[in-house]
C-alpha cells in the first residue's frame, strides 16, 4: 500500500505517553490537507489531537500549541530553533514531545 | 616537586593520584576543584550521589541545603543516608557520610529549606549551584536566583523511569525560564512521592550532575549547556538534544529584564506555579 | 491486603513504596527483586555504586567478591569505602556500608580474588553476575564462566574520561568472546592505576550497571543486550550502538563449543591475555 | 571547492585518539582508488593508516584489519553486521573506532 501522507515517528515521554494509551513510540502516516504543499508542526499537532490523544487533551495542548512545560524536539532539536508551529516536516522525521520532570 | 605541583599537598597527590594522571584533567583540574565551592540543593535521590562524588573528588567546599528529615522510604534511593539516621536531619546525615569519605573537604550544613527569603544569602556563598530538588517552585526559584547572582546551574530531575539533565545560565546559554516561561498546569506536576521512582534512576542522573558540576568547577570539557540529556531507563535509550539559546525576551535573563534581587525576594513561587514547596504529609501507600 | 501483596511484608511496603507505585515495576518487580541473588565482582570504582544501589533497592541476596584492601587513593572514586576502612578488606568495608543502608538484604562477603579455581563455585550461587573488575584476564574469565553456568552478565568498564556498558550472554545475545575472540596486545591494556580515571565516570557506569542488573533480575524493560553504551565524559556524548549477535563459531558459546567446566578451570587467563590479574604493586605517582 | 572523494566522519575513542594527535573527531575526504566504483572499509583503513595514524600503527591495525580489541561501528552499528572489511561507505557516513576498556 502506498503511503497517502507523510510518515512521522512520534515519541511521547515524561508522562505524556499516559495520554496515548501508555505507548511512547508511534509510527504515524499523516495525510496532507487538500492543497497543502507540505506538512508543518501546526498540522501535526491537530492530527495528534484528533487521532492519538485519548484523554485529557488539555494535558497536551493549549490553544493551537502544546501546553506549557512540554518540550518539542524535531530530529533532536528544540522546535524553537526550526520555527516552532511553522516547522516543516519531512518523510521519516522524528518528533519528540517530553514533559519536563521535577522529581528527585 | 615542580612549580605545577604548587598548592597540592603530598596527601592530595596521593589521594587524587588517579585524577592527576589524566592529561585532560591533571594538576590544573584538581587545583581548580580544590578552590571551588559547590552548593547541592536537596539531599535526596539526586543529591545523594552528587554530594558523595563531589566530596570524594576533592571539591574545596561543599554546601548541602535541605530542611527534611530522613525517612525509611527514602532509603531505596537516597544512598547517602543509613538506617541509623532515620528521623535525623538529612543535611546532618549527608554531611556525616561526606566527611567519612573525605575529611579534607569542608562540608557546610544548611539545615533549612531553601526559600526566596534565604536563597540569595546561601547561594551567593558558592561558585556553582546544583539543583537536586523535587518540586516545581524550587526549580523556578533556584534558576531565577542563579541569574540574579550570575551563577551556573546544574539541573537534574528524575521521575518514574525517566530522567533529564542540563546546565542553565552558563556561558551565554538559556536559563530555566527561557525554556519554560510559563509554568505547566498544576495537574501536570508529579512528584516521586506521588508517582514513584526507580531508585537507581536518580542515582544515574545525580552522577551525571556531579560530572557536569566538576566540569564547570574545574574548567574541563564541554558542559551540557544548550543541550539536554533525556534518559529512559526501561528502553535503555539516552538522547542528547539541542536546546534553544538564551531568550532575549526572557523575563529574568532577557535583555530588558527588570528582575532584581528585590523582585526575587518578594516573588511568590508557590502562587506562580500553583504548586507547593513541600508535599502534603506523606500518605500511606494504597495498594 | 490483596493477593498481589503476598510476599511483601509491611516494612517492605513502606520502604519500597516509591517502587510499588510504578506501574511498570510495581509489586511484581519488587517481589522478583527480593527473590533474586546478584554477585558483584569487584568492590572498586564500578562496584561501589552497584553494590549500594542493589542493596538499597532490595535485592534478595547481594554477593560481593574482591581480594583487595582499601587504599587512600581509592577513595576519590570508590564511594562505598570510608577513610576509617583504609587498610581493611574492601569486601568487609563494602558489606558494612550495604548493611547500614538496608539491613534486610542478605550480603555475602567473598573475601578473595575471583579466579578460575573458585569462580564456578562462587558464581553458581547467584542468578545475575555483574563484572566490575579492572583487568582483562578477569573479563574473559567471568564471561566464560557465565557461559558455562548459563548466567547473564552485566559488564561495565571505565578509564580516563570514558566508559562502556553492555549485557552479555542474555536472551541469545553475544558473549564477551563473540565480540573479542582474540585478546588485544598487552601493550594496549591500560588500567586506572596506570592511566588515571575521573572518579565520577565509574560512578555513572556503575549506576547504569546496577540498573541493568535490576532490569534483568526483575524482568522489566529491555536490557542492553546486543547493544553497547559508549560514554565520553569530556564532550558529554553518549551513544548506544548495535552489536553483532552471538557468533555460531564462538570458542565458548558457539554451536560446536568444546568449552566445559573442566576446560574453564584449567584455562590460563593470564597467559591467554598476556596480562596479569593483579597490577604490580602500586608505584608512587611521578609528577 | 568540490570534494574529490567521499566525506566521512571519523571518531577515535577509548585511547585510540592518542594515535591521531589526541584528536577524537576527524572530518576526512577520502579519494576513491582509480577505477573503484565506491569506498569500502578496507580502503578506508588503508587511507587512515597512511594519512592519520602518526605513531604505533600496530596499536591500530593488524594485517589489513583493525587489531584485536577494537570495535568498529559504521553509523552506530557493529561492522560485523554490514560486511566487515567489505562494508560500503557512503557520503557523510560516520565510522567509530573504539578500543575496549577494562578499567574500573
Ligand atoms: Zn532566561
Ligand atoms: Zn560467545
XYZ file of N, CA and C and ligand atoms in Angstrom, chain B residues 174-175 177-178 246-247 250 252-254, ligand 1:
31
model
N 20.773 29.337 27.864
C 19.459 29.680 28.395
C 19.337 29.415 29.889
N 18.375 30.100 30.540
C 18.002 29.777 31.908
C 16.716 28.944 31.875
N 13.764 29.684 32.759
C 12.619 30.443 32.261
C 12.678 30.662 30.750
N 13.879 30.643 30.161
C 13.968 30.743 28.699
C 13.246 29.542 28.077
N 19.637 31.357 24.782
C 19.056 32.295 25.722
C 18.021 33.161 24.996
N 16.878 33.384 25.627
C 15.837 34.200 25.005
C 16.034 35.659 25.384
N 13.428 36.899 27.695
C 13.193 36.185 28.951
C 12.903 37.193 30.070
N 13.505 36.975 33.071
C 14.540 37.022 34.104
C 15.933 37.299 33.537
N 16.348 36.563 32.502
C 17.708 36.763 31.978
C 17.721 37.571 30.687
N 16.548 38.016 30.215
C 16.470 38.727 28.941
C 17.111 40.113 28.976
Zn 16.142 33.206 30.710
